[in-house]
Coordinates of C-alpha atoms in Angstrom, one line a residue:
Chain A
X32 CA 0.0 0.0 0.0
X33 CA 1.2 3.4 -0.9
X34 CA 2.0 5.6 2.1
X35 CA 0.2 8.7 0.7
X36 CA -2.9 9.2 -1.4
X37 CA -1.9 10.5 -4.8
X38 CA -5.1 11.0 -6.8
X39 CA -3.7 13.7 -9.1
X40 CA -0.4 11.8 -9.8
X41 CA -2.3 8.6 -10.4
X42 CA -3.9 10.2 -13.5
X43 CA -0.4 10.3 -15.0
X44 CA -0.2 6.5 -15.0
X45 CA -2.6 6.2 -17.9
X46 CA -1.6 6.9 -21.5
X47 CA 1.0 5.2 -23.7
X48 CA 4.2 7.1 -22.6
X49 CA 6.3 5.5 -19.9
X50 CA 4.9 7.0 -16.7
X51 CA 7.4 8.4 -14.2
X52 CA 4.7 8.0 -11.6
X53 CA 4.4 4.2 -12.2
X54 CA 8.2 3.9 -12.2
X55 CA 8.6 5.8 -8.9
X56 CA 5.8 3.7 -7.3
X57 CA 7.6 0.6 -8.5
X58 CA 10.8 1.7 -6.8
X59 CA 8.9 2.6 -3.6
X60 CA 7.5 -0.9 -3.6
X61 CA 11.0 -2.5 -4.2
X62 CA 12.3 -0.5 -1.2
X63 CA 9.3 -1.4 1.0
X64 CA 9.7 -5.2 0.2
X65 CA 13.6 -5.0 0.3
X66 CA 14.0 -8.5 -0.9
X67 CA 17.8 -8.1 -1.1
X68 CA 17.9 -7.1 2.5
X69 CA 19.7 -3.8 1.9
X70 CA 20.6 -1.7 4.9
X71 CA 19.2 1.5 3.4
X72 CA 21.2 4.5 4.5
X73 CA 18.5 7.0 3.8
X74 CA 14.8 6.5 4.7
X75 CA 13.4 3.4 2.9
X76 CA 10.2 5.4 2.2
X77 CA 12.0 8.3 0.4
X78 CA 10.2 7.5 -2.8
X79 CA 6.8 7.4 -1.1
X80 CA 7.4 10.7 0.5
X81 CA 8.7 12.2 -2.7
X82 CA 5.4 11.3 -4.4
X83 CA 3.5 12.7 -1.4
X84 CA 5.3 15.9 -1.6
X85 CA 4.9 16.1 -5.4
X86 CA 1.1 15.4 -5.0
X87 CA 1.0 18.3 -2.6
X88 CA 2.7 20.6 -5.1
X89 CA 0.2 19.4 -7.7
X90 CA -2.6 20.4 -5.3
X91 CA -1.0 23.8 -4.3
X92 CA 0.5 24.6 -7.6
X93 CA 3.7 25.6 -6.0
X94 CA 7.1 24.0 -5.2
X95 CA 7.9 22.7 -1.8
X96 CA 11.7 22.8 -1.9
X97 CA 13.4 25.5 0.1
X98 CA 15.7 28.0 -1.4
X99 CA 19.3 26.9 -2.3
X100 CA 21.4 24.5 -0.3
X101 CA 25.2 24.3 0.1
X102 CA 26.6 20.8 0.5
X103 CA 29.5 19.0 -1.1
X104 CA 32.6 16.9 -0.6
X105 CA 35.9 18.0 0.7
X106 CA 38.3 19.1 -2.0
X107 CA 35.7 20.1 -4.5
X108 CA 33.6 23.3 -4.7
X109 CA 30.8 21.7 -6.7
X110 CA 29.2 18.5 -8.0
X111 CA 26.3 18.3 -5.5
X112 CA 23.1 20.3 -5.5
X113 CA 21.8 20.6 -2.0
X114 CA 18.0 20.5 -1.5
X115 CA 15.7 20.6 1.5
X116 CA 11.9 20.2 1.6
X117 CA 9.8 22.9 3.3
X118 CA 7.5 20.1 4.7
X119 CA 10.1 18.0 6.6
X120 CA 7.6 16.9 9.2
X121 CA 4.9 15.6 6.8
X122 CA 7.4 14.0 4.4
X123 CA 10.5 13.1 6.5
X124 CA 11.7 10.5 3.9
X125 CA 12.7 13.3 1.6
X126 CA 13.4 16.2 4.0
X127 CA 17.0 16.3 2.6
X128 CA 17.0 15.3 -1.0
X129 CA 20.4 16.3 -2.5
X130 CA 21.3 15.7 -6.1
X131 CA 24.7 14.1 -7.0
X132 CA 26.0 14.9 -10.5
X133 CA 28.2 12.0 -11.7
X134 CA 30.5 12.4 -14.8
X135 CA 29.1 10.5 -17.7
X136 CA 31.2 8.6 -20.3
X137 CA 31.5 10.2 -23.8
X138 CA 28.3 10.0 -25.7
X139 CA 26.8 7.9 -22.9
X140 CA 27.8 4.4 -23.9
X141 CA 27.5 2.0 -21.0
X142 CA 28.0 -1.6 -20.0
X143 CA 25.3 -3.1 -17.8
X144 CA 28.1 -4.1 -15.4
X145 CA 28.9 -0.4 -14.8
X146 CA 25.2 0.6 -14.4
X147 CA 24.5 -2.3 -12.0
X148 CA 27.4 -1.3 -9.9
X149 CA 26.2 2.4 -9.8
X150 CA 22.6 1.3 -9.0
X151 CA 23.8 -0.9 -6.1
X152 CA 25.6 2.1 -4.7
X153 CA 22.6 4.3 -5.2
X154 CA 20.0 1.9 -3.7
X155 CA 22.2 1.6 -0.6
X156 CA 23.0 5.3 -0.1
X157 CA 20.3 7.2 -2.0
X158 CA 16.7 7.2 -3.0
X159 CA 17.1 4.8 -6.0
X160 CA 15.8 7.6 -8.3
X161 CA 17.8 9.1 -11.1
X162 CA 17.7 11.4 -14.1
X163 CA 19.4 9.7 -17.1
X164 CA 20.7 12.3 -17.9
X165 CA 20.8 15.9 -16.8
X166 CA 20.6 18.4 -19.7
X167 CA 24.3 19.2 -19.4
X168 CA 25.1 15.4 -19.7
X169 CA 25.7 14.2 -16.1
X170 CA 24.3 11.1 -14.6
X171 CA 22.0 12.6 -12.0
X172 CA 21.5 10.7 -8.8
X173 CA 18.3 12.2 -7.3
X174 CA 17.9 12.4 -3.6
X175 CA 20.2 11.6 -0.7
X176 CA 21.2 13.1 2.7
X177 CA 24.3 15.1 3.7
X178 CA 26.1 12.3 5.7
X179 CA 26.0 10.0 2.6
X180 CA 27.8 12.4 0.3
X181 CA 31.4 11.6 1.3
X182 CA 30.4 7.9 1.4
X183 CA 29.1 8.0 -2.2
X184 CA 32.1 9.9 -3.3
X185 CA 34.4 7.4 -1.7
X186 CA 32.8 4.4 -3.5
X187 CA 32.6 6.3 -6.8
X188 CA 36.3 7.1 -6.8
X189 CA 37.8 4.1 -5.0
X190 CA 35.6 1.3 -6.4
X191 CA 34.3 2.6 -9.7
X192 CA 37.1 4.9 -10.9
X193 CA 34.4 7.5 -11.4
X194 CA 34.3 11.3 -10.6
X195 CA 31.6 13.9 -9.9
X196 CA 30.4 16.3 -12.6
X197 CA 30.4 20.0 -12.3
X198 CA 28.2 22.6 -10.7
X199 CA 28.7 26.3 -9.6
X200 CA 30.8 29.0 -11.3
X201 CA 33.1 26.6 -13.1
X202 CA 33.6 24.5 -16.1
X203 CA 30.5 22.3 -16.2
X204 CA 30.5 18.7 -17.4
X205 CA 31.3 18.7 -21.1
X206 CA 29.1 16.6 -23.4
X207 CA 29.3 15.3 -27.0
X208 CA 27.3 13.8 -29.8
X209 CA 28.1 10.1 -30.6
X210 CA 30.6 11.3 -33.2
X211 CA 32.6 8.7 -35.1
X212 CA 31.4 5.9 -32.9
X213 CA 28.2 5.6 -35.0
X214 CA 27.9 8.4 -37.5
X215 CA 29.4 8.9 -40.9
X216 CA 29.0 12.7 -40.7
X217 CA 31.4 13.1 -37.8
X218 CA 34.2 15.4 -38.9
X219 CA 36.3 14.7 -35.8
X220 CA 36.4 12.3 -32.9
X221 CA 33.9 14.2 -30.6
X222 CA 34.3 11.6 -27.8
X223 CA 38.1 11.8 -27.8
X224 CA 38.1 15.6 -27.7
X225 CA 35.4 15.7 -25.1
X226 CA 37.2 13.2 -22.9
X227 CA 40.6 14.9 -23.4
X228 CA 39.3 18.4 -22.5
X229 CA 37.4 17.0 -19.5
X230 CA 40.5 15.4 -18.1
X231 CA 42.7 18.3 -19.1
X232 CA 40.5 20.8 -17.2
X233 CA 39.5 18.8 -14.1
X234 CA 40.7 21.6 -11.8
X235 CA 38.5 24.1 -13.6
X236 CA 35.6 21.7 -13.3
X237 CA 35.8 20.8 -9.6
X238 CA 36.9 24.0 -8.1
X239 CA 34.9 27.1 -9.1
X240 CA 37.3 29.8 -10.2
X241 CA 35.2 31.6 -12.9
X242 CA 33.0 34.6 -12.9
X243 CA 30.1 32.3 -13.7
X244 CA 29.3 28.9 -15.2
X245 CA 31.0 27.8 -18.5
X246 CA 30.1 24.9 -20.7
X247 CA 31.8 23.0 -23.6
X248 CA 29.9 20.9 -26.1
X249 CA 31.1 18.9 -29.1
X250 CA 29.1 18.4 -32.2
X251 CA 30.6 16.2 -34.9
X252 CA 29.0 18.2 -37.7
X253 CA 26.6 21.2 -38.2
X254 CA 23.5 19.0 -37.5
X255 CA 24.1 19.8 -33.9
X256 CA 23.0 16.6 -32.2
X257 CA 24.2 17.8 -28.8
X258 CA 23.0 21.4 -29.6
X259 CA 26.4 22.9 -28.7
X260 CA 25.6 26.1 -30.5
X261 CA 22.6 26.8 -28.2
X262 CA 23.8 25.2 -25.0
X263 CA 27.5 25.8 -24.5
X264 CA 29.6 28.9 -23.9
X265 CA 32.2 27.4 -26.2
X266 CA 30.8 25.2 -29.0
X267 CA 32.9 22.9 -31.2
X268 CA 31.3 22.0 -34.4
X269 CA 32.9 19.7 -37.0
X270 CA 33.2 20.7 -40.6
X271 CA 35.5 20.3 -43.6
X272 CA 37.4 22.5 -45.9
X273 CA 37.7 20.7 -49.2
X274 CA 35.0 19.1 -51.5
X275 CA 32.0 17.1 -50.7
X276 CA 32.7 13.6 -52.0
X277 CA 30.1 12.7 -54.6
X278 CA 29.4 9.1 -55.8
X279 CA 27.4 9.6 -59.0
X280 CA 26.3 5.9 -59.1
X281 CA 24.8 6.2 -55.7
X282 CA 23.1 9.5 -56.7
X283 CA 21.4 7.5 -59.6
X284 CA 20.0 5.0 -57.1
X285 CA 18.3 7.8 -55.2
X286 CA 17.0 9.3 -58.4
X287 CA 15.5 6.0 -59.5
X288 CA 14.0 5.4 -56.1
X289 CA 16.1 2.4 -55.2
X290 CA 17.5 4.2 -52.1
X291 CA 15.0 6.1 -49.9
X292 CA 15.8 9.8 -49.4
X293 CA 16.9 10.9 -45.9
X294 CA 17.5 7.3 -45.1
X295 CA 13.8 6.7 -44.9
X296 CA 13.1 9.4 -42.3
X297 CA 9.9 10.5 -44.1
X298 CA 8.6 7.0 -44.9
X299 CA 5.6 7.6 -42.6
X300 CA 3.8 9.6 -45.2
X301 CA 3.6 9.5 -49.0
X302 CA 5.6 12.5 -50.3
X303 CA 5.7 11.2 -53.9
X304 CA 8.7 10.0 -55.8
X305 CA 12.1 11.5 -54.9
X306 CA 12.7 14.6 -56.9
X307 CA 16.4 15.5 -56.7
X308 CA 15.8 19.0 -58.2
X309 CA 13.0 20.0 -55.8
X310 CA 14.3 18.2 -52.7
X311 CA 18.1 18.9 -52.9
X312 CA 19.2 21.3 -55.7
X313 CA 16.4 23.9 -55.2
X314 CA 16.7 23.7 -51.4
X315 CA 20.5 24.3 -51.3
X316 CA 20.8 27.6 -49.4
X317 CA 23.6 29.0 -51.6
X318 CA 22.2 27.5 -54.8
X319 CA 25.6 26.0 -55.6
X320 CA 24.3 22.6 -57.0
X321 CA 23.0 21.4 -60.3
X322 CA 21.7 18.2 -61.6
X323 CA 22.1 18.0 -65.4
X324 CA 22.2 14.9 -67.6
X325 CA 22.2 12.6 -64.7
X326 CA 25.2 14.3 -63.0
X327 CA 25.1 16.0 -59.7
X328 CA 27.6 18.9 -59.5
X329 CA 28.5 21.0 -56.5
X330 CA 30.4 24.2 -56.7
X331 CA 32.1 23.7 -53.3
X332 CA 33.5 27.2 -53.1
X333 CA 30.0 28.5 -52.6
X334 CA 28.9 25.7 -50.3
X335 CA 28.3 26.7 -46.7
X336 CA 28.3 23.0 -45.5
X337 CA 24.8 23.2 -44.2
X338 CA 24.5 19.4 -44.4
X339 CA 21.2 19.4 -46.3
X340 CA 22.3 17.5 -49.4
X341 CA 24.3 15.0 -47.4
X342 CA 21.4 14.5 -45.0
X343 CA 19.1 13.7 -47.9
X344 CA 21.5 11.4 -49.8
X345 CA 23.9 10.0 -47.2
X346 CA 25.0 7.1 -49.3
X347 CA 25.9 9.3 -52.3
X348 CA 27.4 12.4 -50.6
X349 CA 30.1 12.3 -48.0
X350 CA 31.8 14.9 -45.9
X351 CA 35.2 16.2 -47.2
X352 CA 38.5 14.8 -46.3
X353 CA 40.2 17.9 -44.9
X354 CA 38.4 18.1 -41.5
X355 CA 38.4 20.2 -38.4
X356 CA 36.2 22.3 -36.2
X357 CA 34.5 25.7 -36.1
X358 CA 34.4 27.3 -32.6
X359 CA 31.4 29.4 -31.6
X360 CA 31.3 31.4 -28.4
X361 CA 28.7 32.9 -26.1
X362 CA 25.5 30.8 -26.2
X363 CA 23.4 31.2 -23.1
X364 CA 19.8 31.2 -21.8
X365 CA 17.8 34.5 -21.4
X366 CA 19.0 35.6 -17.9
X367 CA 20.2 38.4 -17.5
X368 CA 20.2 40.2 -20.8
X369 CA 18.6 37.9 -23.3
X370 CA 19.2 34.5 -24.9
X371 CA 22.1 34.0 -27.2
X372 CA 23.3 31.4 -29.6
X373 CA 27.0 30.9 -30.3
X374 CA 28.8 33.4 -32.4
X375 CA 31.4 32.1 -34.9
X376 CA 34.8 33.1 -33.6
X377 CA 37.2 30.6 -35.1
X378 CA 36.0 29.5 -38.6
X379 CA 38.2 26.5 -39.0
X380 CA 40.9 24.8 -37.0
X381 CA 42.1 21.8 -38.8
X382 CA 42.3 18.5 -36.8
X383 CA 45.2 16.3 -38.1
X384 CA 43.4 13.3 -39.6
X385 CA 46.7 11.3 -39.5
X386 CA 46.8 11.5 -35.7
X387 CA 44.4 8.8 -34.8
X388 CA 46.0 6.7 -32.1
X389 CA 43.9 5.1 -29.4
X390 CA 44.5 4.7 -25.7
X391 CA 45.5 1.1 -26.4
X392 CA 48.4 2.3 -28.5
X393 CA 50.1 3.7 -25.4
X394 CA 51.6 2.2 -22.3
X395 CA 50.0 4.6 -19.9
X396 CA 47.0 7.0 -20.0
X397 CA 49.5 9.8 -19.2
X398 CA 51.3 9.2 -22.5
X399 CA 48.0 9.2 -24.3
X400 CA 47.1 12.5 -22.7
X401 CA 50.5 14.0 -23.8
X402 CA 49.8 12.9 -27.4
X403 CA 46.4 14.4 -27.2
X404 CA 47.8 17.7 -25.8
X405 CA 49.9 17.9 -28.9
X406 CA 47.0 16.9 -31.2
X407 CA 44.7 19.6 -29.8
X408 CA 47.2 22.3 -29.0
X409 CA 45.6 24.8 -31.3
X410 CA 42.3 24.3 -29.6
X411 CA 43.5 24.5 -26.0
X412 CA 45.3 27.8 -26.9
X413 CA 42.0 29.4 -27.9
X414 CA 40.2 28.0 -24.9
X415 CA 42.8 29.3 -22.5
X416 CA 42.9 32.7 -24.2
X417 CA 39.1 32.9 -23.8
X418 CA 39.3 32.0 -20.1
X419 CA 42.2 34.4 -19.4
X420 CA 40.2 37.2 -20.9
X421 CA 36.8 36.4 -19.3
X422 CA 38.3 35.6 -15.8
X423 CA 40.0 39.0 -15.8
X424 CA 37.2 41.1 -17.3
X425 CA 34.0 39.2 -16.5
X426 CA 31.7 40.7 -13.8
X427 CA 30.2 38.5 -11.1
X428 CA 27.7 36.1 -12.7
X429 CA 28.4 37.4 -16.2
X430 CA 28.3 34.7 -18.9
X431 CA 30.9 34.9 -21.6
X432 CA 28.2 35.9 -24.1
X433 CA 27.3 38.9 -22.0
X434 CA 30.9 40.0 -21.7
X435 CA 31.2 39.7 -25.5
X436 CA 28.2 42.0 -25.9
X437 CA 29.4 44.4 -23.2
X438 CA 32.9 44.8 -24.5
X439 CA 32.3 43.9 -28.2
X440 CA 33.3 41.1 -30.6
X441 CA 36.4 43.1 -31.7
X442 CA 37.9 43.0 -28.3
X443 CA 37.1 39.3 -27.9
X444 CA 38.7 38.4 -31.2
X445 CA 41.8 40.5 -30.3
X446 CA 42.1 38.7 -27.0
X447 CA 41.9 35.3 -28.5
X448 CA 44.3 36.2 -31.3
X449 CA 41.9 36.0 -34.3
X450 CA 42.1 38.4 -37.2
X451 CA 38.6 39.9 -38.0
X452 CA 37.2 38.3 -41.1
X453 CA 34.0 38.7 -43.0
X454 CA 32.7 35.3 -41.7
X455 CA 32.7 36.8 -38.2
X456 CA 29.5 38.7 -39.0
X457 CA 26.1 38.0 -40.4
X458 CA 26.1 41.5 -41.8
X459 CA 28.1 44.6 -41.3
X460 CA 26.9 47.2 -38.8
X461 CA 24.3 49.6 -39.9
X462 CA 25.0 52.4 -37.5
X463 CA 28.0 54.7 -37.9
X464 CA 29.1 54.7 -34.2
X465 CA 32.5 53.4 -35.1
X466 CA 35.4 53.5 -32.6
X467 CA 38.9 54.0 -33.9
X468 CA 42.1 53.3 -32.1
X469 CA 44.2 56.4 -31.6
X470 CA 47.2 55.0 -33.4
X471 CA 45.0 54.4 -36.5
X472 CA 44.2 58.1 -36.8
X473 CA 46.8 60.5 -38.1
X474 CA 47.6 63.1 -35.5
X475 CA 46.1 61.2 -32.6
X476 CA 43.5 62.6 -30.2
X477 CA 45.5 65.5 -28.6
X478 CA 44.4 68.6 -30.3
X479 CA 44.7 72.3 -29.4
X480 CA 41.5 74.4 -29.7
X481 CA 43.7 77.5 -30.3
X482 CA 45.1 75.8 -33.4
X483 CA 41.6 75.2 -34.7
X484 CA 40.6 78.9 -33.9
X485 CA 43.4 80.2 -36.2
X486 CA 41.5 78.9 -39.1
X487 CA 37.9 79.1 -37.8
X488 CA 36.9 82.3 -36.0
X489 CA 34.2 82.0 -33.3
Chain B
X253 CA 14.8 23.8 9.6
X254 CA 16.6 26.5 11.4
X255 CA 18.2 25.4 14.7
X256 CA 20.2 27.0 17.5
X257 CA 23.6 25.7 18.5
X258 CA 24.8 26.4 22.0
X259 CA 28.5 26.4 22.5
X260 CA 30.6 27.8 25.4
X261 CA 27.7 29.9 26.6
X262 CA 27.1 31.5 23.2
X263 CA 24.2 30.6 20.9
X264 CA 24.2 30.6 17.1
X265 CA 21.1 30.4 14.8
X266 CA 22.0 28.3 11.7
X267 CA 20.3 26.8 8.7
X268 CA 20.3 23.2 7.5
X269 CA 23.7 23.6 5.9
X270 CA 25.2 25.0 9.0
X271 CA 25.5 28.7 7.8
X272 CA 24.9 31.5 10.3
X273 CA 21.5 33.1 9.7
X274 CA 22.7 36.4 11.3
X275 CA 26.2 37.7 10.5
X276 CA 26.3 39.7 13.8
X277 CA 26.2 36.5 15.8
X278 CA 29.8 35.7 14.6
X279 CA 32.3 35.3 17.5
X280 CA 35.6 33.4 17.9
X281 CA 33.6 30.5 19.3
X282 CA 31.9 30.1 15.9
X283 CA 35.2 29.3 14.3
X284 CA 35.7 26.4 16.7
X285 CA 32.3 24.9 15.7
X286 CA 32.8 25.2 12.0
X287 CA 36.4 24.0 12.0
X288 CA 35.3 20.5 13.0
X289 CA 32.6 20.3 10.3
X290 CA 34.9 21.6 7.6
X291 CA 37.8 19.3 8.2
X292 CA 40.2 21.9 9.6
X293 CA 42.5 20.6 12.4
X294 CA 44.0 23.9 13.4
X295 CA 43.4 27.6 12.5
X296 CA 46.6 29.3 11.4
X297 CA 47.3 32.9 10.4
X298 CA 46.4 32.2 6.8
X299 CA 43.0 30.9 7.7
X300 CA 42.5 34.0 9.8
X301 CA 43.6 36.3 6.9
X302 CA 41.0 34.7 4.6
X303 CA 38.3 35.1 7.2
X304 CA 39.3 38.7 7.9
X305 CA 39.3 39.6 4.2
X306 CA 35.9 38.0 3.7
X307 CA 34.4 39.8 6.7
X308 CA 35.9 43.2 5.7
X309 CA 34.7 42.9 2.2
X310 CA 31.2 41.8 3.3
X311 CA 30.9 44.7 5.8
X312 CA 31.9 47.2 3.1
X313 CA 30.1 45.8 0.1
X314 CA 27.2 43.7 1.5
X315 CA 28.2 40.7 -0.7
X316 CA 30.9 38.1 -0.7
X317 CA 33.8 38.8 -3.0
X318 CA 34.3 36.8 -6.3
X319 CA 36.8 34.0 -6.1
X320 CA 39.2 36.1 -8.2
X321 CA 38.9 39.1 -5.9
X322 CA 39.5 36.9 -2.8
X323 CA 42.6 35.5 -4.4
X324 CA 43.9 39.0 -5.2
X325 CA 43.1 40.4 -1.7
X326 CA 44.7 37.5 0.1
X327 CA 47.4 36.8 -2.5
X328 CA 46.5 33.1 -2.2
X329 CA 45.9 31.0 -5.3
X330 CA 42.6 29.1 -5.4
X331 CA 44.5 25.9 -4.9
X332 CA 45.9 27.2 -1.6
X333 CA 42.5 28.3 -0.5
X334 CA 41.3 24.7 -0.9
X335 CA 44.3 23.5 1.1
X336 CA 43.2 25.8 3.9
X337 CA 39.5 25.2 3.5
X338 CA 38.8 21.7 1.9
X339 CA 35.2 22.6 1.0
X340 CA 36.4 25.7 -0.8
X341 CA 35.9 29.4 -0.5
X342 CA 32.1 29.2 -0.5
X343 CA 31.0 26.3 1.7
X344 CA 34.2 26.4 3.8
X345 CA 35.6 30.0 4.2
X346 CA 32.3 32.0 3.8
X347 CA 30.5 29.7 6.3
X348 CA 33.4 30.0 8.8
X349 CA 33.5 33.8 8.3
X350 CA 29.8 33.9 9.2
X351 CA 28.7 35.3 5.7
X352 CA 25.3 34.4 4.3
X353 CA 24.9 31.2 2.3
X354 CA 26.0 31.5 -1.4
X355 CA 23.0 31.4 -3.7
X356 CA 22.3 31.0 -7.4
X357 CA 22.9 28.1 -9.7
X358 CA 25.4 26.4 -7.4

């Protein structure tokens, strides 16, 4: 029997979508029965009380969590989100309900062995509830008490070789698309770069030293499967510099209907026979394609590598061979001064395609890291220049994107050592409030009004 | 759940995370209470400098300094601040100095 009546939540058990209410009830039951004889370190009825508290919020239309909460583990300044209920007497099982952020593996590939071990830990020392995963990428363990934090951290690090994720004014947990593991569009190894930078900047992740939060995300191509351009202060998006590789024989198979367009993504509705002119050539944003006499031509100089033609005909069109990343900076949610997407700051940094050694090719992980440091040196130089600038100039709780607006893109580019180029803007400014540097102007700013009066009487 | 801690004849009102609710209740006894919770065996001159700097800054400005400012004022690198206060400048040093609990997306 459930501990609390939850008539409103019960409604959410109907319908076809997996019900979080049914799942939490199931976990509450597992804990109540405790067939494994676990010595639960937080109240066994944590899930029942959480449902009770949530039902109350459904009734009141307001949250019942108190403001803030500062808890953590020694040595780190973040990783745990403290939370206390404002109804501790009515729902003692979830009066403390802290969230533990656990660093996730690249692109979230798991073995059941790892997940079982993690769940054994969490059943013992937490609520048994999780969020797989937080929006930033972390494995989120939902609900435990303060005394359990160091215990959980000890088991994670000593028995699972696993660290916490980030929270606070620091580098948050980086995340990536699946990249080259299962996608032929990936222009670089997103998982390798994500892992390398996560390891390289552990200090910046665990001990808040920044004016505010800072996120990295890694997309293998402009499709943006991890939405780096919208959800990270520094976004790495794969691209190429040479020609799209066209296989005319494969193109013909699309044209005659043998191969379904978009890998069959639109098969749920009859859109008629594939029309390469209407669905590819005419939709190209720069109009740089033609299909004449059974031959598809691309004028690559005018191609902006939007991915559309490749997305429609993945078997016929492949990304180029000279690959690298574009870096975009400044994306953020609305608070304080409006939402921003990433602004292109580094158009192309080539990633050496001949440097493709794996961890297994080295004796130690340290040697592998040294190799990666060399491979990605040009990238880390930009990252560190961005941080040097923002850490010095950023105001308290000012995201990078806001600093870029406050001090201007010019200053930002100067600080990270990028020459201004036409690709840095969508369009030139329309107002004439143009600042010049004194050294750019003949004669400088020191002028004598008396000199002027000699030629212009009052 | 605010509670009151009695220690050596002084009383302190604290929140769930052990932060003082009222900065004016800060006394030397408070340091002894927090030391134990925060994993600090002995308070040295460097601990005291950090605490003094935080308190001065809070009295003058009504907020805690940014980490960068704290480093500049004390001339301690962040790494050293963590050596002094294992929970870091927020949960460790600010709590000990009696400053209000850090807020925001922590």
